[in-house]
Tab-separated table of N, CA, C and O in Angstrom:
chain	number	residue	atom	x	y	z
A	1	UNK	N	30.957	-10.636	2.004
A	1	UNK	CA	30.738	-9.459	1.178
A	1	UNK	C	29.563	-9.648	0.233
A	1	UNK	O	28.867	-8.641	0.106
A	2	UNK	N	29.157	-10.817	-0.520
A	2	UNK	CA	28.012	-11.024	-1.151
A	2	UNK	C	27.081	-10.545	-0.799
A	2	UNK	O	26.372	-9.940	-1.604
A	3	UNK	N	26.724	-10.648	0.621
A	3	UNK	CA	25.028	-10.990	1.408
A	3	UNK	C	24.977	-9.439	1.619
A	3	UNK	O	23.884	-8.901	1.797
A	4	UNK	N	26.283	-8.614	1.600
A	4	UNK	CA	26.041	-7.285	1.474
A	4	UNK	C	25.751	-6.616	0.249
A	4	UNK	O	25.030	-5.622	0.160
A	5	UNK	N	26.586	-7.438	-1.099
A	5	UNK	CA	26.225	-6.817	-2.274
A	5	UNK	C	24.701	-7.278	-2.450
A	5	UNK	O	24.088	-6.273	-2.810
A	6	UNK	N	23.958	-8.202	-2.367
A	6	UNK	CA	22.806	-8.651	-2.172
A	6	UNK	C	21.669	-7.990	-1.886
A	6	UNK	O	20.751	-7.826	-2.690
A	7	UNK	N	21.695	-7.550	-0.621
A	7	UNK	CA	21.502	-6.514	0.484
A	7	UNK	C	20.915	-5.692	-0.028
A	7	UNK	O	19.702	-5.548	-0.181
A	8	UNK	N	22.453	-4.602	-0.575
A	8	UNK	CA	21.694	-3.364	-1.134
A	8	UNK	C	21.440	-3.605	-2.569
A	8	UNK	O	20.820	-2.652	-3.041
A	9	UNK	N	21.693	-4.544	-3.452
A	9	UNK	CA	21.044	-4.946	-4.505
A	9	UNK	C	19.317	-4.673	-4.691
A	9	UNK	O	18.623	-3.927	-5.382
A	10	UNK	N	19.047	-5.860	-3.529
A	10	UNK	CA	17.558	-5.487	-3.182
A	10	UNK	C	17.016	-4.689	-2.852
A	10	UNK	O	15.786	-4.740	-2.835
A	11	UNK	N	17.814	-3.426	-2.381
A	11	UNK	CA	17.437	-2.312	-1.656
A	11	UNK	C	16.973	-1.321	-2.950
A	11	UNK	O	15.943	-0.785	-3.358
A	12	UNK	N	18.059	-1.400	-3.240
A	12	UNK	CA	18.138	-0.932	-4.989
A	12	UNK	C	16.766	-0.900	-6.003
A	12	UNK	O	16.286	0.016	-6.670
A	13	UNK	N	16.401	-2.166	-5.833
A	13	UNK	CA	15.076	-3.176	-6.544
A	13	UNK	C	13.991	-2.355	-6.322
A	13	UNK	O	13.288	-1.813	-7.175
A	14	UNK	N	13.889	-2.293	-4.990
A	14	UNK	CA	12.868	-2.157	-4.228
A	14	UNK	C	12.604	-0.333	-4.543
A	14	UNK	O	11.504	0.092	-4.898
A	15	UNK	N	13.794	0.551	-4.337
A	15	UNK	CA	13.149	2.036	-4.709
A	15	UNK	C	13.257	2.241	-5.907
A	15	UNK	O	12.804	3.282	-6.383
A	16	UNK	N	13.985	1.149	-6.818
A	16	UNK	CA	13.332	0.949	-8.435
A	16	UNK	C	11.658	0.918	-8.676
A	16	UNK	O	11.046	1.755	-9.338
A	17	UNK	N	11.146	-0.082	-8.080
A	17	UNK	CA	9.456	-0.553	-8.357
A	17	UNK	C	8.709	0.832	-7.452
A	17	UNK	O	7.641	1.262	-7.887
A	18	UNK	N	9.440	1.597	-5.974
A	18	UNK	CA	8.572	2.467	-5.941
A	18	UNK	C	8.924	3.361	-6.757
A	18	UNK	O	7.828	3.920	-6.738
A	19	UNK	N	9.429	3.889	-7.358
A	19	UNK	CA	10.051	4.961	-7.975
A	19	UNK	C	8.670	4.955	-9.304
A	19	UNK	O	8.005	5.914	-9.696
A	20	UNK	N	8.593	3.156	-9.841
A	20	UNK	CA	7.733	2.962	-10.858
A	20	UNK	C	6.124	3.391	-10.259
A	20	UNK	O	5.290	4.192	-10.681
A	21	UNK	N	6.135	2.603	-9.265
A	21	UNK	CA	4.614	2.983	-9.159
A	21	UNK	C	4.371	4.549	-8.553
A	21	UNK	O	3.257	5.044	-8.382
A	22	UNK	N	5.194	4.973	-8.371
A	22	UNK	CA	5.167	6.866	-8.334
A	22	UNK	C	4.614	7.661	-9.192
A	22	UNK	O	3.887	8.653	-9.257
A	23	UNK	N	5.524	6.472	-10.217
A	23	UNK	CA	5.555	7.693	-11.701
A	23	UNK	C	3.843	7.598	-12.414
A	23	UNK	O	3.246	8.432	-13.095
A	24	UNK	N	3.415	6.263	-11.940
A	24	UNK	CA	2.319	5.837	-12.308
A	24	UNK	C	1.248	6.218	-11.933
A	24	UNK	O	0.142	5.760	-12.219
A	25	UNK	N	1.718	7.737	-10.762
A	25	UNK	CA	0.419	8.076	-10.037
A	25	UNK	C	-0.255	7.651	-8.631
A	25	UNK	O	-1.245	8.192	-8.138
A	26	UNK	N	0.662	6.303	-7.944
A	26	UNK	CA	0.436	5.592	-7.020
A	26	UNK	C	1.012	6.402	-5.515
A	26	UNK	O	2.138	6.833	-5.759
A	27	UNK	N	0.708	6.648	-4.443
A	27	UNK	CA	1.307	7.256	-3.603
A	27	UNK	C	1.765	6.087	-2.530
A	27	UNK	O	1.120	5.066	-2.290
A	28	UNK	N	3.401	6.582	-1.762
A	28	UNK	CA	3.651	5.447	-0.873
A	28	UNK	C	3.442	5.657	0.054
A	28	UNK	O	3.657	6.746	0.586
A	29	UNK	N	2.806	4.412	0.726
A	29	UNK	CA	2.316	4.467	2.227
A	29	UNK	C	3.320	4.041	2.720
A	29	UNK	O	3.691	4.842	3.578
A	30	UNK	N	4.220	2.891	2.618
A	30	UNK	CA	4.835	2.562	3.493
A	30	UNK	C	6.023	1.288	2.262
A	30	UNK	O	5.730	0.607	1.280
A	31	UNK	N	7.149	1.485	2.907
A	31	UNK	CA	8.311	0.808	2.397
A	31	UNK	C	9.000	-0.313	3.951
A	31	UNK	O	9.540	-0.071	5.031
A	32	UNK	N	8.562	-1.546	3.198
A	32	UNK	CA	9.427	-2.984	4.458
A	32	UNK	C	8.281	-2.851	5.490
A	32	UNK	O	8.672	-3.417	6.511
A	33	UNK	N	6.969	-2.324	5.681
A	33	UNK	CA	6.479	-2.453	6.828
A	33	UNK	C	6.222	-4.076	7.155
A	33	UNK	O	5.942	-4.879	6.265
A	34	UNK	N	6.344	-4.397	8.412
A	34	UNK	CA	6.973	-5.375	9.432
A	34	UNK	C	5.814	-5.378	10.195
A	34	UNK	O	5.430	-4.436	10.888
A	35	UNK	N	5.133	-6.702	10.024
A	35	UNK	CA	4.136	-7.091	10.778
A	35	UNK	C	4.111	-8.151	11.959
A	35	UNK	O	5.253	-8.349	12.374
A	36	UNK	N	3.191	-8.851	12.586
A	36	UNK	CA	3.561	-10.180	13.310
A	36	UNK	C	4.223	-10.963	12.690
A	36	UNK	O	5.345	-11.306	13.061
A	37	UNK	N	3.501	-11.508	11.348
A	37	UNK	CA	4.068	-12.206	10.594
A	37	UNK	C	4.778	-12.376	9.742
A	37	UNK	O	5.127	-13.529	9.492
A	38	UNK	N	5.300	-11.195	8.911
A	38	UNK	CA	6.082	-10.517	7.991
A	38	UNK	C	6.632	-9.398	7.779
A	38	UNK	O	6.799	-8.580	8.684
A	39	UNK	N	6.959	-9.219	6.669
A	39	UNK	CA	7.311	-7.982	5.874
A	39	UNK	C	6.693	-7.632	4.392
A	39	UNK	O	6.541	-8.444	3.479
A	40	UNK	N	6.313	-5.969	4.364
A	40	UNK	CA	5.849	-6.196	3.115
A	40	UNK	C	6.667	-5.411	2.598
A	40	UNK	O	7.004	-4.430	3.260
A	41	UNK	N	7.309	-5.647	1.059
A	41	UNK	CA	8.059	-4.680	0.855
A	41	UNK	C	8.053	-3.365	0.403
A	41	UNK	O	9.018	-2.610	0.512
A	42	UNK	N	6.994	-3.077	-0.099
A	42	UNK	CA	5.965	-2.133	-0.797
A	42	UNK	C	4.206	-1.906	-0.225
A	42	UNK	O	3.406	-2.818	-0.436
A	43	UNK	N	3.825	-0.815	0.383
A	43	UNK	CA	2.534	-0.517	0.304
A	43	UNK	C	2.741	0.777	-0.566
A	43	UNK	O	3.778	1.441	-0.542
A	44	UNK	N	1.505	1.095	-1.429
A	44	UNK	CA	1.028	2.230	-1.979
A	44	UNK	C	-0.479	1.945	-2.053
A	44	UNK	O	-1.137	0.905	-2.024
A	45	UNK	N	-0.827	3.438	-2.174
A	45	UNK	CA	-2.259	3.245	-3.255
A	45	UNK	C	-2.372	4.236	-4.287
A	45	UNK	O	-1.847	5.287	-4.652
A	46	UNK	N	-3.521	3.236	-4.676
A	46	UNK	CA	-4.052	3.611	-6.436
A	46	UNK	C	-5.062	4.352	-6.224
A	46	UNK	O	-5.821	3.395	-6.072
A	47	UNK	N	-5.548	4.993	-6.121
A	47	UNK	CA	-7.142	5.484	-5.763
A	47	UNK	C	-7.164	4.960	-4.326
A	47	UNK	O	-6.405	4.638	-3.412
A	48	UNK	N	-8.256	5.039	-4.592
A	48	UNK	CA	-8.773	3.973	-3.104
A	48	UNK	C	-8.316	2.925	-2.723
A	48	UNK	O	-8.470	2.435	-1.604
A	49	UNK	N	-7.367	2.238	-4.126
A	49	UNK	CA	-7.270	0.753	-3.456
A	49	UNK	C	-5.493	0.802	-3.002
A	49	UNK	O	-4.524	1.276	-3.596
A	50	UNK	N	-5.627	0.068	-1.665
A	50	UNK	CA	-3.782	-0.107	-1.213
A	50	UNK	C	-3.329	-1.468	-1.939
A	50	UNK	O	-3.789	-2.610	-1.928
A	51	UNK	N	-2.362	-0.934	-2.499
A	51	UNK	CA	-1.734	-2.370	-3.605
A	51	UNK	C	-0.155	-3.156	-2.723
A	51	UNK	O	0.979	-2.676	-2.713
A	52	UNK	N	-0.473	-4.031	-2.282
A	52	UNK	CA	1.297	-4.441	-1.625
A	52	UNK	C	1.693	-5.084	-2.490
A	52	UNK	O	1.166	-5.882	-3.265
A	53	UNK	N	3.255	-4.497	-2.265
A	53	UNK	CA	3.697	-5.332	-3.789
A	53	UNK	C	5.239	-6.119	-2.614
A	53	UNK	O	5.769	-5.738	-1.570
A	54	UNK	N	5.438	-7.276	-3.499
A	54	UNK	CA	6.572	-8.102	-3.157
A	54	UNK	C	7.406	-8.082	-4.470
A	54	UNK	O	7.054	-8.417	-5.601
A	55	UNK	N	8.917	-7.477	-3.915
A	55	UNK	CA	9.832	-7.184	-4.731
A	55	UNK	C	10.648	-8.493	-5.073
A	55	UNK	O	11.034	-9.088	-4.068
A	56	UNK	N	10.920	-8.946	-6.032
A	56	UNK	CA	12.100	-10.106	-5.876
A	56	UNK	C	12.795	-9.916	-6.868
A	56	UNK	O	12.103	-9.609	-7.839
A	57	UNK	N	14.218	-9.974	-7.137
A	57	UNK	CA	15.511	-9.379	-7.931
A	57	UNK	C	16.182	-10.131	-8.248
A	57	UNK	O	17.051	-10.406	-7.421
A	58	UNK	N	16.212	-10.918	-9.595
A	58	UNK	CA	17.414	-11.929	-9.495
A	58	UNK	C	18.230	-11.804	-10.776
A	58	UNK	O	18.254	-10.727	-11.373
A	59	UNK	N	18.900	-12.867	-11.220
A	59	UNK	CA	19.604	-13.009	-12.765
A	59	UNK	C	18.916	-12.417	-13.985
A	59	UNK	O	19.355	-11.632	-14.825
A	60	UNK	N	17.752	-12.982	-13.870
A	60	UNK	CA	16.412	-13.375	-14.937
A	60	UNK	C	15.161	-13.169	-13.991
A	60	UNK	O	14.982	-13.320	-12.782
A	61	UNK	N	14.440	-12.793	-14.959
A	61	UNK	CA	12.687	-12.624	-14.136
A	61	UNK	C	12.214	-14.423	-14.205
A	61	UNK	O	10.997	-14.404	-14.021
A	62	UNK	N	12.404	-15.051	-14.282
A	62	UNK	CA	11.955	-16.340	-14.269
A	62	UNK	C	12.413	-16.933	-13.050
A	62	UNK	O	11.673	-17.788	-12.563
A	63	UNK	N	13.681	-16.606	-12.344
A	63	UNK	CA	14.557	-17.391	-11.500
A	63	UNK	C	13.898	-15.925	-10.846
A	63	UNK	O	12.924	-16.565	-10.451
A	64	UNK	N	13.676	-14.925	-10.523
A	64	UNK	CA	12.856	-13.872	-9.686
A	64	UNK	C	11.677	-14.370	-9.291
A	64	UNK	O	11.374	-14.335	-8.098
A	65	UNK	N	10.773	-14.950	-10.309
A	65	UNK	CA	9.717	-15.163	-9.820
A	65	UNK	C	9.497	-16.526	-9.159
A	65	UNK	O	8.604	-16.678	-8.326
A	66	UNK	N	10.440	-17.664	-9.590
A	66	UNK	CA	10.927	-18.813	-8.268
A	66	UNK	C	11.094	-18.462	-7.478
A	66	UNK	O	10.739	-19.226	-6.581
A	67	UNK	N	11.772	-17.020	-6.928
A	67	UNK	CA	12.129	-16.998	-5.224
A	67	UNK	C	10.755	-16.198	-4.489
A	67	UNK	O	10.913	-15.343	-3.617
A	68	UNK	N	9.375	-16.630	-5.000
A	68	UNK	CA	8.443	-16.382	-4.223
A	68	UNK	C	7.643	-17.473	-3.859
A	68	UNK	O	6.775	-17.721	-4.695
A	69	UNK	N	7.659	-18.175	-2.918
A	69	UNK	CA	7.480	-19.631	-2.575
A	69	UNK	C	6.123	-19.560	-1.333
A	69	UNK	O	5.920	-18.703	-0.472
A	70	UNK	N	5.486	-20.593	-1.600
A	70	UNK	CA	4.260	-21.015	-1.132
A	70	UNK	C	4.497	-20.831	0.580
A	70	UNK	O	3.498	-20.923	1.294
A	71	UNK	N	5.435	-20.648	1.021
A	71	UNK	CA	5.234	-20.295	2.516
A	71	UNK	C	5.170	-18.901	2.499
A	71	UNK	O	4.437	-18.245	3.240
A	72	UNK	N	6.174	-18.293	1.391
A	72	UNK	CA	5.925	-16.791	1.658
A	72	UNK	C	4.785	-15.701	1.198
A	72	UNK	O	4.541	-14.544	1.540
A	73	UNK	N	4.240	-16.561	0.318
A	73	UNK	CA	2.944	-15.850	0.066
A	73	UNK	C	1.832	-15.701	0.958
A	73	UNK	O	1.022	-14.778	0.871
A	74	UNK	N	1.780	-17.021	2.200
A	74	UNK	CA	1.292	-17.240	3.476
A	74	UNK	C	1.417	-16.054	3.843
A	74	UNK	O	0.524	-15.209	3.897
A	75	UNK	N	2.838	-15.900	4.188
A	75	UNK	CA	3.179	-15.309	5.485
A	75	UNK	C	2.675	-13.774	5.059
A	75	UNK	O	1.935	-13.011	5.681
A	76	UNK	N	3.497	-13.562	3.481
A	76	UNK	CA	2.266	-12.099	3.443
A	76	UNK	C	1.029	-11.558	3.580
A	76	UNK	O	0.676	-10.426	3.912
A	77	UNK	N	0.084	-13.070	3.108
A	77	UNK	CA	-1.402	-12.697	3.010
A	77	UNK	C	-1.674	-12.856	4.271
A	77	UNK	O	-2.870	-12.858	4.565
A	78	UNK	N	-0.530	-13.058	5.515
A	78	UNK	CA	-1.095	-13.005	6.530
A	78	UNK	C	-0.736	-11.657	7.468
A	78	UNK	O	-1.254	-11.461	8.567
A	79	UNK	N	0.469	-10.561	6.691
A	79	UNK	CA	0.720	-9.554	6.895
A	79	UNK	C	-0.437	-8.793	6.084
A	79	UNK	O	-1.347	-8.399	6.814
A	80	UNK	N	-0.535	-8.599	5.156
A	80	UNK	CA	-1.961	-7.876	4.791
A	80	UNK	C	-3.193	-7.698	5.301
A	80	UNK	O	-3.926	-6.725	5.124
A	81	UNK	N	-3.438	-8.837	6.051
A	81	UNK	CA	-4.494	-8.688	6.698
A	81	UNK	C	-4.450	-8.222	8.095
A	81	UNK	O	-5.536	-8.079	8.657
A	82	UNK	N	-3.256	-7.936	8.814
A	82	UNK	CA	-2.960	-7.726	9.553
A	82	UNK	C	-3.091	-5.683	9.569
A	82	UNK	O	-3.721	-4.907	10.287
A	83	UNK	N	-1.994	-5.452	8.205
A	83	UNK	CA	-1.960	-4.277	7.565
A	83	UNK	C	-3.341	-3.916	7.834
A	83	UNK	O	-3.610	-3.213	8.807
A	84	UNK	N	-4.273	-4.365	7.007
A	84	UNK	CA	-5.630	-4.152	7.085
A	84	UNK	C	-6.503	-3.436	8.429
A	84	UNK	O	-7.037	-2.345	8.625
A	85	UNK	N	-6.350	-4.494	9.088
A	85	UNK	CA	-6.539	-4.058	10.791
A	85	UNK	C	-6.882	-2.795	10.859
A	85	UNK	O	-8.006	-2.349	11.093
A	86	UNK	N	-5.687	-2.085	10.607
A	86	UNK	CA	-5.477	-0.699	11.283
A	86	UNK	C	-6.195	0.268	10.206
A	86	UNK	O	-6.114	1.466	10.480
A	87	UNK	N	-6.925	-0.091	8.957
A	87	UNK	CA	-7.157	0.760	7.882
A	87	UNK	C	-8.630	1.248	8.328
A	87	UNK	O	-9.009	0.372	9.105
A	88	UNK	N	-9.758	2.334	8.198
A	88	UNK	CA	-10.868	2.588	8.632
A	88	UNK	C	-11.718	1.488	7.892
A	88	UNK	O	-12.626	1.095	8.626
A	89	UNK	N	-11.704	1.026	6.970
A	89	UNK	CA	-12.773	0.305	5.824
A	89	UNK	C	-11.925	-1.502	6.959
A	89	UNK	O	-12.613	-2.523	6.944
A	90	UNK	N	-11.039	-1.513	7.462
A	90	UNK	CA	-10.414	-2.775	8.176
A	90	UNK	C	-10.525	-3.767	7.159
A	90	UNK	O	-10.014	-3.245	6.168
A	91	UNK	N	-11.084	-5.416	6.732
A	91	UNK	CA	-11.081	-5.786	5.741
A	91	UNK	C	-11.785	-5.858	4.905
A	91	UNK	O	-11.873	-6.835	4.161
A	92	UNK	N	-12.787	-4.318	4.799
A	92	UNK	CA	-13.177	-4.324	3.397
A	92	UNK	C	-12.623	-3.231	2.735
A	92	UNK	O	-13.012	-3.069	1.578
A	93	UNK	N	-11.847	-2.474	3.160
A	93	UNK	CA	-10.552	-2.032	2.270
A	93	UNK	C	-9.989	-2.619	0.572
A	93	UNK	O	-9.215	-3.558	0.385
A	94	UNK	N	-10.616	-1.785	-0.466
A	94	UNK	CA	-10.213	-2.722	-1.464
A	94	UNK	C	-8.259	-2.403	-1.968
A	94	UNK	O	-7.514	-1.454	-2.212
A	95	UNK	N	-8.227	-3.430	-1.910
A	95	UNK	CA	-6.743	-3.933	-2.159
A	95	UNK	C	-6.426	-5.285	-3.847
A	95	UNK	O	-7.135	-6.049	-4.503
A	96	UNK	N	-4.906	-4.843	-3.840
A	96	UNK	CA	-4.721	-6.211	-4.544
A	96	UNK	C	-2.998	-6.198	-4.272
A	96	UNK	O	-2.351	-5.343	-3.667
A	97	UNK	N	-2.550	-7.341	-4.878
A	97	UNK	CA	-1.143	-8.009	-4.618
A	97	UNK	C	-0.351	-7.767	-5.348
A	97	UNK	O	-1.000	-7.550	-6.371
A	98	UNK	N	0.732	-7.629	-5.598
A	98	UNK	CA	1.443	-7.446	-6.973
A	98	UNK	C	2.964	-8.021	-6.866
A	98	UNK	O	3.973	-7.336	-6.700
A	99	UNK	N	2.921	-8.932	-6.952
A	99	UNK	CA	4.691	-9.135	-7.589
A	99	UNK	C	5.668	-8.520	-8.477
A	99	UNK	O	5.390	-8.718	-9.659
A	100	UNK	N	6.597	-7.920	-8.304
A	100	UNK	CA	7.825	-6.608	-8.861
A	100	UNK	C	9.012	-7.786	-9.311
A	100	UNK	O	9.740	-8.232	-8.424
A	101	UNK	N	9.125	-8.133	-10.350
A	101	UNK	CA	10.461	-9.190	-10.543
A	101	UNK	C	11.463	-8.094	-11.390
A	101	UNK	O	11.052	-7.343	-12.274
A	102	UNK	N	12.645	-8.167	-10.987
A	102	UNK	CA	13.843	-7.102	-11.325
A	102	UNK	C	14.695	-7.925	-11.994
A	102	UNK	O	14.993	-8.905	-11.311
A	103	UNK	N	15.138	-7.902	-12.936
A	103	UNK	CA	16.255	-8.771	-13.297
A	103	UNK	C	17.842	-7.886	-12.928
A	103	UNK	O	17.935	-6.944	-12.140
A	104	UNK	N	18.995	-8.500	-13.741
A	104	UNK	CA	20.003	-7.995	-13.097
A	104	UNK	C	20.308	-6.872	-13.869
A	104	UNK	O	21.220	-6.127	-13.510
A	105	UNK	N	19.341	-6.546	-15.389
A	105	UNK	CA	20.042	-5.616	-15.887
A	105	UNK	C	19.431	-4.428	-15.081
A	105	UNK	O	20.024	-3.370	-15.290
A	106	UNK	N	18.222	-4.342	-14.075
A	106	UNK	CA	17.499	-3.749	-13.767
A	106	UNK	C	15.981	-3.505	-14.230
A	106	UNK	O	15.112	-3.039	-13.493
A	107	UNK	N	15.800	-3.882	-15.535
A	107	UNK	CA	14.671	-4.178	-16.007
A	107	UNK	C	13.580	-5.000	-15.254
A	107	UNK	O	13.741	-6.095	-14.715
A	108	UNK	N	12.121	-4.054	-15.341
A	108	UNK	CA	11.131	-5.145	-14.195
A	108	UNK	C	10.211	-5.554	-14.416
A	108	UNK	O	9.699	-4.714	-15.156
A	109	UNK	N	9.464	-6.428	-14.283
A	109	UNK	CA	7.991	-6.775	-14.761
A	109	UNK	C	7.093	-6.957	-13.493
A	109	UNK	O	7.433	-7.484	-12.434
A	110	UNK	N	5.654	-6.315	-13.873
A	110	UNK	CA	4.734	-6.019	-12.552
A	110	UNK	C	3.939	-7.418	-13.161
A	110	UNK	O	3.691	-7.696	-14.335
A	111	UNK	N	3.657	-8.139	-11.987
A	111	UNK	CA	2.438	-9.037	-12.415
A	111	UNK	C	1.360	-8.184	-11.177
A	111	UNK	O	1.338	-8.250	-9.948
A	112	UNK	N	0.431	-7.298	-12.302
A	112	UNK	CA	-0.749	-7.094	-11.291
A	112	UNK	C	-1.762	-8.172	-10.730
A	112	UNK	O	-1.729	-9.329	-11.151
A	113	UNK	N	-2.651	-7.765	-9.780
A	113	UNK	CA	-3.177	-9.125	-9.106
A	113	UNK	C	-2.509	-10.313	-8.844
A	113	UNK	O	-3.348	-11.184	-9.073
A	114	UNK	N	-1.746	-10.706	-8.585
A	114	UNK	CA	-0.798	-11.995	-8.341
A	114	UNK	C	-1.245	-13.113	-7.864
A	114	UNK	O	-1.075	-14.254	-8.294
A	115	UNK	N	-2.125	-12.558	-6.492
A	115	UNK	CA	-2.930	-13.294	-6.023
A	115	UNK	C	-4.577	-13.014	-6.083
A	115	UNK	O	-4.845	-11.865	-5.731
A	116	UNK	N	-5.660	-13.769	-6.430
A	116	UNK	CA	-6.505	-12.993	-6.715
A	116	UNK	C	-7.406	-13.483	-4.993
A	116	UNK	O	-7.376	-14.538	-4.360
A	117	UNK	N	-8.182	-12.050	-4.702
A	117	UNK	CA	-8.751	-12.436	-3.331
A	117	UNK	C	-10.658	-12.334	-4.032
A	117	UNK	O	-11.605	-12.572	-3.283
């Protein structure tokens, strides 16, 4: 029963941060898109630029932002570029990264640029 409360916990998280970057003016392209190599959990854009954001939800934003680990940032920056592919500008498309940390009261913090390219 956990891995289900879990589940939609994150599910939860996740149309929390789009809900935020909505309000902010951002339009969504795409929610969990699923690449060779990944998943992203968030595409939108800002203007011109498509921002993917990686949602992570935990106790505390500190123990949120531990569960984003050096293989998985791989595996995204290797879904982004993938994402990319299919965009007309392909990779000169301007973009940036963003990490969404949720804590449990629901409260979230955006780290814009996360990764800088």
């Amino acid at each position: 029963m956990s891995g289900l409360v879990s589940y939609l916990s994150g599910l939860s998280a996740e149309q929390s941060v789009t809900m935020h970057y909505e309000a902010r003016g951002c339009r969504t392209e795409c929610q969990r898109w699923r690449g060779r190599h990944g998943e992203i959990d968030l595409i939108t854009r800002d203007g011109a630029d498509l921002v993917f954001v990686e949602v992570k939800k935990s106790k505390d934003f500190l123990r949120a932002a531990e569960r984003v680990t050096r293989a998985q940032v791989q595996r995204i920056q290797a879904t982004i570029f993938e994402f990319l592919e299919a965009q007309p500008n392909g990779q000169l498309t301007p973009f940036r990264f963003d990490v969404a940390l949720v804590n449990a009261k629901g409260e979230m913090q955006i780290i814009e640029n996360a990764l800088a390219y």
